[in-house]
Coordinates of C-alpha atoms and ligand atoms in Angstrom, one line a residue:
X1 CA 80.1 138.5 138.1
X2 CA 78.7 134.9 137.6
X3 CA 78.3 132.6 140.4
X4 CA 78.1 129.4 138.6
X5 CA 80.0 127.9 135.4
X6 CA 78.4 127.2 132.1
X7 CA 77.2 123.6 131.8
X8 CA 79.9 122.6 129.1
X9 CA 82.6 124.2 130.9
X10 CA 81.8 122.3 134.1
X11 CA 81.2 119.1 132.4
X12 CA 84.7 119.5 130.6
X13 CA 86.5 119.9 134.0
X14 CA 85.1 116.6 135.2
X15 CA 86.1 114.8 132.1
X16 CA 89.6 116.2 131.9
X17 CA 90.2 115.7 135.6
X18 CA 89.0 112.0 135.5
X19 CA 91.1 111.5 132.2
X20 CA 94.3 112.9 133.8
X21 CA 93.6 110.6 136.9
X22 CA 93.2 107.5 134.9
X23 CA 96.3 108.2 133.0
X24 CA 98.3 109.0 136.0
X25 CA 97.5 105.5 137.4
X26 CA 98.1 103.9 134.1
X27 CA 101.6 105.5 134.0
X28 CA 102.6 104.3 137.4
X29 CA 101.2 100.7 136.6
X30 CA 104.0 100.6 134.0
X31 CA 106.4 100.2 137.0
X32 CA 104.1 98.6 139.6
X33 CA 102.6 95.9 137.4
X34 CA 100.1 96.3 134.7
X35 CA 97.3 95.1 136.6
X36 CA 97.7 97.9 139.2
X37 CA 96.3 100.2 136.5
X38 CA 93.0 101.3 138.1
X39 CA 91.1 101.2 134.8
X40 CA 92.5 97.5 134.1
X41 CA 91.8 96.6 137.7
X42 CA 88.2 97.8 137.6
X43 CA 87.6 96.1 134.2
X44 CA 88.8 92.9 135.8
X45 CA 86.5 93.3 138.6
X46 CA 83.6 93.9 136.3
X47 CA 84.3 90.9 134.2
X48 CA 84.6 88.9 137.3
X49 CA 81.3 89.9 138.8
X50 CA 79.5 90.0 135.5
X51 CA 76.8 87.3 135.4
X52 CA 77.5 84.5 133.0
X53 CA 74.6 85.5 130.7
X54 CA 76.2 88.8 130.1
X55 CA 79.8 87.5 129.6
X56 CA 78.5 84.9 127.2
X57 CA 76.5 87.6 125.4
X58 CA 79.8 89.7 125.2
X59 CA 81.6 86.7 123.7
X60 CA 78.8 85.9 121.2
X61 CA 78.4 89.4 120.2
X62 CA 82.0 90.6 120.0
X63 CA 83.7 87.2 119.6
X64 CA 87.5 88.0 120.3
X65 CA 86.9 91.7 120.8
X66 CA 85.0 91.2 124.0
X67 CA 87.6 92.8 126.0
X68 CA 87.8 95.7 123.8
X69 CA 84.1 96.1 124.0
X70 CA 84.4 96.0 127.8
X71 CA 87.0 98.7 127.7
X72 CA 84.8 100.8 125.3
X73 CA 81.8 100.4 127.5
X74 CA 83.8 101.3 130.5
X75 CA 85.2 104.3 128.8
X76 CA 81.7 105.5 128.1
X77 CA 80.4 105.1 131.6
X78 CA 83.5 106.8 132.8
X79 CA 83.0 109.6 130.4
X80 CA 79.3 110.1 131.5
X81 CA 80.1 110.0 135.4
X82 CA 83.0 112.4 134.9
X83 CA 80.7 114.9 133.0
X84 CA 78.1 114.3 135.8
X85 CA 80.8 115.1 138.5
X86 CA 81.5 118.4 136.6
X87 CA 77.9 119.3 136.2
X88 CA 77.0 119.0 139.8
X89 CA 79.8 121.3 140.6
X90 CA 78.7 124.4 138.7
X91 CA 78.7 126.5 141.9
X92 CA 80.9 124.6 144.6
X93 CA 83.6 122.1 143.7
X94 CA 82.5 119.9 146.7
X95 CA 79.9 117.6 145.0
X96 CA 82.3 116.7 142.2
X97 CA 85.1 116.1 144.5
X98 CA 83.0 113.8 146.5
X99 CA 82.0 111.8 143.3
X100 CA 85.6 111.5 142.0
X101 CA 86.8 110.5 145.5
X102 CA 84.2 107.6 145.4
X103 CA 85.3 106.6 142.0
X104 CA 89.0 106.8 143.2
X105 CA 88.3 104.5 146.1
X106 CA 86.6 101.9 143.9
X107 CA 89.8 101.9 141.8
X108 CA 91.8 101.5 145.0
X109 CA 89.5 98.5 146.1
X110 CA 89.7 96.9 142.8
X111 CA 93.6 96.9 142.8
X112 CA 93.5 95.7 146.4
X113 CA 91.4 92.6 145.2
X114 CA 94.0 91.6 142.7
X115 CA 95.8 88.5 143.8
X116 CA 98.9 89.2 141.7
X117 CA 100.3 92.4 142.9
X118 CA 102.7 93.5 145.5
X119 CA 101.8 96.0 148.3
X120 CA 103.5 98.8 146.3
X121 CA 100.9 98.6 143.6
X122 CA 98.4 100.6 145.8
X123 CA 100.4 103.5 144.8
X124 CA 98.9 103.6 141.3
X125 CA 95.3 103.9 142.2
X126 CA 96.1 106.2 145.2
X127 CA 97.9 108.5 142.6
X128 CA 94.7 108.2 140.5
X129 CA 92.7 109.4 143.4
X130 CA 95.0 112.3 144.3
X131 CA 95.4 113.5 140.6
X132 CA 91.7 113.2 140.1
X133 CA 90.8 115.3 143.2
X134 CA 93.7 117.7 142.4
X135 CA 93.2 118.5 138.8
X136 CA 89.6 118.9 139.4
X137 CA 90.2 121.5 142.2
X138 CA 92.7 123.2 140.3
X139 CA 90.7 123.5 137.0
X140 CA 87.5 124.4 139.0
X141 CA 89.4 127.4 140.9
X142 CA 90.9 128.6 137.5
X143 CA 87.6 128.5 135.8
X144 CA 86.1 130.7 138.4
X145 CA 89.0 133.2 138.3
X146 CA 88.7 133.4 134.5
X147 CA 84.9 133.5 134.5
X148 CA 85.3 136.5 136.6
X149 CA 87.6 138.0 134.2
X150 CA 86.2 137.4 130.8
X151 CA 83.7 134.7 131.1
X152 CA 85.6 132.4 128.7
X153 CA 87.0 128.8 128.9
X154 CA 90.0 128.2 131.0
X155 CA 91.9 127.1 127.8
X156 CA 95.3 126.9 129.3
X157 CA 94.4 124.9 132.2
X158 CA 92.5 122.3 129.9
X159 CA 95.7 122.2 127.6
X160 CA 98.0 121.6 130.4
X161 CA 95.8 119.0 132.2
X162 CA 94.7 117.2 128.8
X163 CA 98.2 117.1 127.3
X164 CA 99.6 115.8 130.6
X165 CA 97.0 113.0 130.6
X166 CA 97.5 112.0 127.0
X167 CA 101.3 111.8 127.4
X168 CA 100.9 109.7 130.8
X169 CA 98.6 107.4 129.2
X170 CA 100.6 106.7 126.1
X171 CA 103.9 106.5 128.2
X172 CA 102.1 104.1 130.5
X173 CA 101.1 101.9 127.8
X174 CA 104.4 101.9 125.9
X175 CA 106.6 101.5 129.1
X176 CA 104.3 99.0 130.8
X177 CA 104.3 96.8 127.5
X178 CA 108.0 96.9 127.0
X179 CA 109.1 96.1 130.7
X180 CA 108.6 93.4 132.9
X181 CA 108.1 90.0 131.6
X182 CA 109.4 90.5 128.0
X183 CA 112.8 91.6 129.4
X184 CA 112.9 88.6 131.7
X185 CA 111.9 86.4 128.9
X186 CA 114.6 87.6 126.7
X187 CA 117.1 87.0 129.4
X188 CA 116.2 83.4 130.3
X189 CA 116.7 82.0 126.7
X190 CA 115.1 78.9 125.3
X191 CA 114.9 75.9 127.7
X192 CA 116.9 73.0 126.2
X193 CA 115.3 69.6 126.3
X194 CA 117.5 66.7 127.5
X195 CA 115.0 64.5 125.6
X196 CA 113.9 66.5 122.4
X197 CA 110.8 65.5 120.5
X198 CA 111.5 63.0 117.5
X199 CA 112.2 65.1 114.3
X200 CA 109.0 65.7 112.3
X201 CA 108.4 63.4 109.3
X202 CA 108.7 65.4 106.0
X203 CA 105.0 64.6 105.4
X204 CA 103.8 65.8 108.7
X205 CA 101.3 68.3 107.0
X206 CA 99.7 69.0 103.6
X207 CA 100.3 72.8 103.9
X208 CA 101.0 72.8 100.1
X209 CA 97.4 71.9 99.8
X210 CA 96.1 74.5 102.2
X211 CA 96.1 72.8 105.6
X212 CA 97.8 74.5 108.5
X213 CA 101.4 73.6 109.0
X214 CA 102.0 70.9 111.5
X215 CA 103.5 73.2 114.1
X216 CA 101.7 76.4 114.5
X217 CA 104.2 79.3 114.6
X218 CA 104.0 81.0 118.2
X219 CA 102.7 84.3 116.6
X220 CA 99.7 82.4 115.0
X221 CA 99.0 80.2 118.0
X222 CA 95.4 80.6 119.2
X223 CA 95.1 82.6 122.2
X224 CA 92.3 82.3 124.8
X225 CA 92.1 83.6 128.5
X226 CA 90.2 86.0 130.7
X227 CA 93.0 88.6 131.3
X228 CA 92.6 92.2 130.3
X229 CA 96.2 93.0 130.7
X230 CA 98.7 90.0 130.2
X231 CA 100.1 89.0 133.5
X232 CA 103.7 90.3 133.7
X233 CA 105.5 87.6 135.7
X234 CA 109.3 87.9 135.7
X235 CA 111.1 84.4 135.8
X236 CA 113.2 85.6 138.6
X237 CA 110.0 86.4 140.8
X238 CA 108.1 83.2 139.6
X239 CA 107.5 80.5 142.2
X240 CA 105.5 77.4 142.1
X241 CA 104.0 76.1 145.2
X242 CA 102.7 72.5 145.5
X243 CA 100.5 71.8 148.4
X244 CA 97.2 70.3 149.6
X245 CA 96.7 66.6 149.9
X246 CA 100.5 65.8 149.8
X247 CA 103.0 64.5 152.3
X248 CA 105.2 67.7 151.9
X249 CA 104.8 71.1 150.5
X250 CA 107.1 72.0 147.8
X251 CA 108.2 75.3 146.2
X252 CA 110.0 75.6 142.9
X253 CA 111.8 78.6 141.3
X254 CA 112.2 78.9 137.7
X255 CA 115.8 77.7 137.9
X256 CA 114.8 74.7 139.9
X257 CA 112.6 73.7 137.0
X258 CA 114.8 74.6 134.2
X259 CA 117.7 72.9 135.6
X260 CA 115.8 69.4 135.9
X261 CA 116.1 67.2 132.8
X262 CA 113.7 68.5 130.5
X263 CA 111.4 66.7 127.9
X264 CA 110.0 68.1 124.7
X265 CA 106.5 66.9 123.3
X266 CA 104.4 68.0 120.4
X267 CA 100.9 68.6 121.5
X268 CA 97.6 69.9 119.9
X269 CA 95.9 72.4 122.2
X270 CA 92.3 73.0 121.6
X271 CA 89.6 75.3 123.2
X272 CA 86.3 74.0 124.4
X273 CA 84.8 77.2 122.7
X274 CA 85.9 76.0 119.4
X275 CA 82.9 75.8 117.1
X276 CA 82.6 72.9 114.6
X277 CA 84.9 74.2 111.8
X278 CA 86.6 76.8 114.2
X279 CA 90.1 78.1 114.6
X280 CA 90.7 77.6 118.2
X281 CA 93.3 74.8 117.8
X282 CA 96.9 74.9 117.4
X283 CA 99.9 72.7 117.7
X284 CA 103.3 73.4 119.2
X285 CA 106.3 71.5 120.6
X286 CA 106.4 72.1 124.5
X287 CA 109.4 71.7 126.7
X288 CA 109.1 71.2 130.5
X289 CA 109.0 68.5 133.2
X290 CA 106.5 65.8 133.8
X291 CA 103.9 67.1 136.3
X292 CA 103.6 63.5 137.7
X293 CA 107.2 63.8 138.9
X294 CA 106.5 67.0 140.9
X295 CA 103.3 65.5 142.5
X296 CA 105.3 62.2 143.1
X297 CA 108.0 64.1 144.9
X298 CA 105.4 65.9 147.0
X299 CA 103.8 62.5 147.9
X300 CA 100.2 62.3 146.9
X301 CA 97.7 61.3 149.5
X302 CA 95.0 58.7 148.5
X303 CA 92.1 61.1 148.7
X304 CA 93.6 63.3 145.9
X305 CA 91.0 63.7 143.0
X306 CA 91.7 66.9 141.5
X307 CA 94.7 69.1 140.7
X308 CA 93.6 72.6 141.3
X309 CA 95.8 75.1 139.7
X310 CA 95.9 78.9 140.0
X311 CA 97.5 81.5 137.7
X312 CA 99.2 84.8 138.9
X313 CA 96.1 86.7 138.1
X314 CA 93.8 84.3 140.0
X315 CA 92.3 82.3 137.2
X316 CA 91.7 78.6 138.4
X317 CA 91.5 75.3 136.7
X318 CA 90.6 71.7 137.9
X319 CA 92.2 68.9 136.4
X320 CA 91.6 65.2 137.2
X321 CA 94.5 63.7 139.2
X322 CA 94.2 60.5 137.1
X323 CA 94.9 62.3 133.8
X324 CA 98.0 64.0 135.5
X325 CA 99.3 60.7 136.8
X326 CA 98.6 58.8 133.5
X327 CA 102.0 58.0 132.1
X328 CA 100.8 57.6 128.6
X329 CA 99.4 61.3 128.6
X330 CA 102.6 63.1 129.5
X331 CA 101.0 66.0 131.5
X332 CA 103.6 68.7 131.7
X333 CA 104.7 71.8 133.5
X334 CA 105.9 73.7 130.4
X335 CA 108.5 76.4 130.1
X336 CA 109.1 76.4 126.4
X337 CA 107.2 76.5 123.2
X338 CA 108.4 75.8 119.7
X339 CA 111.9 76.3 120.9
X340 CA 111.5 79.5 122.7
X341 CA 110.6 80.5 126.2
X342 CA 106.8 80.6 126.5
X343 CA 105.6 83.6 124.9
X344 CA 104.0 86.0 127.5
X345 CA 100.6 85.6 126.1
X346 CA 101.0 81.9 126.2
X347 CA 101.9 81.8 130.0
X348 CA 105.4 82.8 130.5
X349 CA 107.3 81.7 132.8
X350 CA 105.2 78.5 133.1
X351 CA 102.1 76.8 132.2
X352 CA 100.3 73.4 132.2
X353 CA 99.9 71.4 129.2
X354 CA 97.8 68.1 129.5
X355 CA 97.2 66.4 126.3
X356 CA 93.6 65.1 125.5
X357 CA 91.8 67.8 127.7
X358 CA 90.4 71.1 126.7
X359 CA 92.5 74.1 127.7
X360 CA 89.9 75.3 130.4
X361 CA 90.6 72.1 132.4
X362 CA 94.2 71.5 131.7
X363 CA 96.4 74.4 130.3
X364 CA 96.8 77.0 133.1
X365 CA 99.1 79.9 131.9
X366 CA 101.1 81.9 134.3
X367 CA 100.7 78.9 136.7
X368 CA 101.9 79.6 140.3
X369 CA 100.0 77.4 142.6
X370 CA 99.2 73.6 142.4
X371 CA 96.8 72.4 145.0
X372 CA 96.0 68.7 145.3
X373 CA 92.5 68.4 146.4
X374 CA 89.0 66.9 146.0
X375 CA 86.3 67.9 143.6
X376 CA 84.1 69.0 146.4
X377 CA 86.6 71.2 148.1
X378 CA 87.4 73.5 145.1
X379 CA 85.4 74.8 142.1
X380 CA 87.5 76.0 139.1
X381 CA 86.8 79.4 137.5
X382 CA 84.6 78.0 134.3
X383 CA 82.6 75.7 136.5
X384 CA 80.5 78.3 137.9
X385 CA 79.9 79.7 134.5
X386 CA 78.0 76.8 133.1
X387 CA 81.0 74.5 131.8
X388 CA 81.4 71.0 132.9
X389 CA 83.8 69.7 135.4
X390 CA 85.6 67.4 132.9
X391 CA 86.5 68.2 129.5
X392 CA 88.1 65.5 127.4
X393 CA 88.6 66.7 123.8
X394 CA 86.0 65.6 121.4
X395 CA 87.1 63.7 118.3
X396 CA 86.6 66.3 115.3
X397 CA 87.6 67.1 111.8
X398 CA 87.5 70.2 109.7
X399 CA 87.7 71.0 106.1
X400 CA 90.1 73.7 105.2
X401 CA 90.1 73.4 101.4
X402 CA 88.3 74.5 99.3
X403 CA 87.0 77.7 101.2
X404 CA 83.4 77.7 101.7
X405 CA 81.1 79.3 99.0
X406 CA 84.2 79.0 96.6
X407 CA 83.4 78.9 93.0
X408 CA 85.0 75.6 91.7
X409 CA 85.7 74.1 88.3
X410 CA 83.6 71.1 87.9
X411 CA 85.7 67.8 87.7
X412 CA 88.5 66.4 90.0
X413 CA 88.7 68.6 93.1
X414 CA 91.1 68.4 96.2
X415 CA 89.3 68.6 99.6
X416 CA 92.0 68.8 102.6
X417 CA 91.6 69.5 106.2
X418 CA 92.6 68.5 109.7
X419 CA 91.5 66.0 112.2
X420 CA 92.2 65.5 115.9
X421 CA 91.4 63.1 118.7
X422 CA 94.1 64.0 121.3
X423 CA 95.2 61.0 123.5
X424 CA 93.4 58.6 121.4
X425 CA 94.6 59.0 118.0
X426 CA 92.9 59.4 114.5
X427 CA 92.3 56.1 112.7
X428 CA 90.7 57.6 109.5
X429 CA 89.0 60.5 108.0
X430 CA 86.1 60.2 105.6
X431 CA 84.7 62.8 103.0
X432 CA 81.4 62.8 101.4
X433 CA 80.0 64.8 98.6
X434 CA 76.2 65.6 99.2
X435 CA 74.5 62.3 100.1
X436 CA 77.0 60.2 98.3
X437 CA 79.2 57.4 99.9
X438 CA 81.9 58.3 102.4
X439 CA 85.3 58.2 100.8
X440 CA 88.5 57.6 103.0
X441 CA 91.0 60.5 102.8
X442 CA 94.8 60.1 102.8
X443 CA 96.4 61.0 106.1
X444 CA 99.6 62.4 107.1
X445 CA 102.1 60.5 109.1
X446 CA 101.1 60.2 112.7
X447 CA 103.5 62.2 114.8
X448 CA 101.8 61.1 118.1
X449 CA 98.4 60.4 119.3
X450 CA 98.2 63.9 121.0
X451 CA 98.5 65.9 117.8
X452 CA 96.3 66.6 114.9
X453 CA 96.6 64.9 111.4
X454 CA 96.1 66.4 108.1
X455 CA 94.1 64.8 105.3
X456 CA 93.2 65.1 101.8
X457 CA 91.1 63.4 99.2
X458 CA 90.2 63.9 95.5
X459 CA 86.5 64.2 94.7
X460 CA 84.9 64.2 91.3
X461 CA 82.5 67.1 91.4
X462 CA 79.6 67.5 88.9
X463 CA 78.5 71.0 88.0
X464 CA 76.1 72.6 90.4
X465 CA 75.7 73.5 94.1
X466 CA 77.2 70.9 96.6
X467 CA 77.8 70.2 100.2
X468 CA 81.0 68.5 101.2
X469 CA 81.2 66.9 104.6
X470 CA 84.0 65.4 106.6
X471 CA 84.0 63.0 109.7
X472 CA 86.8 61.5 111.7
X473 CA 87.1 58.0 113.3
X474 CA 89.4 57.6 116.2
X475 CA 91.6 54.7 117.4
X476 CA 88.8 53.7 119.9
X477 CA 86.5 53.0 117.0
X478 CA 84.4 55.9 117.7
X479 CA 82.9 57.6 114.5
X480 CA 82.5 61.4 114.9
X481 CA 78.9 62.1 115.5
X482 CA 76.5 64.1 113.2
X483 CA 74.6 65.2 116.2
X484 CA 75.1 68.9 116.6
X485 CA 75.9 70.1 120.3
X486 CA 76.8 73.6 121.3
X487 CA 80.2 74.3 122.7
X488 CA 78.6 74.9 126.4
X489 CA 78.9 72.8 128.5
X490 CA 81.8 70.4 127.2
X491 CA 82.5 71.0 123.6
X492 CA 80.8 71.1 120.3
X493 CA 79.8 68.3 118.0
X494 CA 78.6 67.6 114.6
X495 CA 80.2 67.3 111.1
X496 CA 81.8 70.2 109.5
X497 CA 80.6 70.7 106.0
X498 CA 81.1 73.5 103.3
X499 CA 79.0 74.7 100.4
X500 CA 80.7 74.9 97.0
X501 CA 79.4 75.5 93.5
X502 CA 81.0 73.9 90.5
X503 CA 80.6 74.9 87.0
Ligands
MTE1 N1 95.8 81.8 133.5 C1 94.9 81.3 132.6 N2 95.2 80.2 131.9 C2 94.3 79.8 130.9 C3 93.1 80.4 130.6 C4 92.8 81.6 131.3 O1 91.8 82.4 131.1 N3 93.7 82.2 132.3 N4 92.3 79.9 129.5 C5 92.5 78.5 129.3 C6 91.9 78.2 128.1 S1 90.1 78.2 128.0 C7 92.5 77.7 126.9 S2 91.7 77.1 125.6 C8 94.0 77.7 126.9 C9 94.4 78.4 125.6 O2 95.9 78.6 125.6 P1 96.6 79.5 124.7 O3 96.1 80.9 124.8 O4 98.1 79.4 125.0 O5 96.2 79.0 123.2 O6 94.5 78.4 128.1 C10 93.9 78.0 129.3 N5 94.7 78.6 130.5
MO2 MO1 89.4 77.4 126.2

């Protein structure tokens, strides 16, 4: 009779046990809050503690798939560690149990660190810990019995544990996604503005020429955030606390905000990570209340410098109080977007929108806490990762038509695109063929200074290869600079240009 397990068999026991453990936690997280899934919580913690060079590398290398890359990387590490737990247990189950116990405790700690979970959430990683140790012990025991009988693999045990894990993981994903915030979102209905935005002029875009539509459909609106699993905040559970350098602390429920007279404004949001010519810009009508009113009701103290906002998942953002109070800017606490409640991925139940500032210093999604404070007292999330404290949106323009490297017929050619200078407004856009003169483009009607404008121009293009450039001039008289700046620390600059070949 053998006294130790074959290597492959031992490793497989570790892998199946850890897989079943992770799946069990994931299934429970569907009921306890998505972020209580130990795998998600460990991923969040890894992302949080990663040095900024690593997260920047991840973003540069994997672009919008950096989170997927993180999960795949975690999966590989888990697989290896699980196999190791099996391999060190070829004789006795104790070493593997200890290792799995240690992973389990790390999962518990990662979930405990989440700021957005109730106390019950601890059940998910505890289940992971128990299932991991239990399945490991069980498979290990069976393996020894069966080894004694025929020296073969414990196929039935693997089948049961493996199938159970698969079903639990898929069910956890499906149930988790379908519950929570989506249900609540469907129940609240679209917030109705007492002061709707003025109707859009008929010529608000040149989408027939290939520019974006003036309003970006919610499904196409660019999305940027640090979360791995979308925060699931139900409107009925949501509270907004206003505190810090104020005369009186205030707390609002969803109904408190929704029942106030709501205002609707069209605003173009833009990400500081948007490269010249990039796609991280979109426009929507937002419905909400003036942030200024909430702060005024709380009574601002004169030392106030920064509105420090926190989301349900612990992301933080610092906005200058001056921008929040500026009546011409219309900073909002928004509940609605393009006639619907905010989509979950855009911050349901509530987010901040402050026209003229990049999202990372203004647009907190799933916002639950507003602290009025000073710059020195609080440092927001991206500040310690190389981005600057203030982020006014830089005046920019982009060519959308023709597409780069398009083969063109020589002769009259339509060039069209977008330009933006939120809070200042676009004065004009100019387009240049190679080193020729700048030619003024035709602009769409201005909806308001906080939204993008579309433009088009007709160029006479001789045969051969060409470069087409555009630049915007804003209402302050500023001419968009040719100087190229990286997105870090406060937004890219430079002219967008495309190569075309006419024949
Ligand atoms: N809670 C939370 N809010 C957030 C972020 C985040 O990571 N977490 N990212 C900000 C950034 S960098 C941008 S550009 C905008 C993007 O908003 P959108 O995803 O609705 O387009 O959200 C902002 N609000
Ligand atoms: Mo951003």
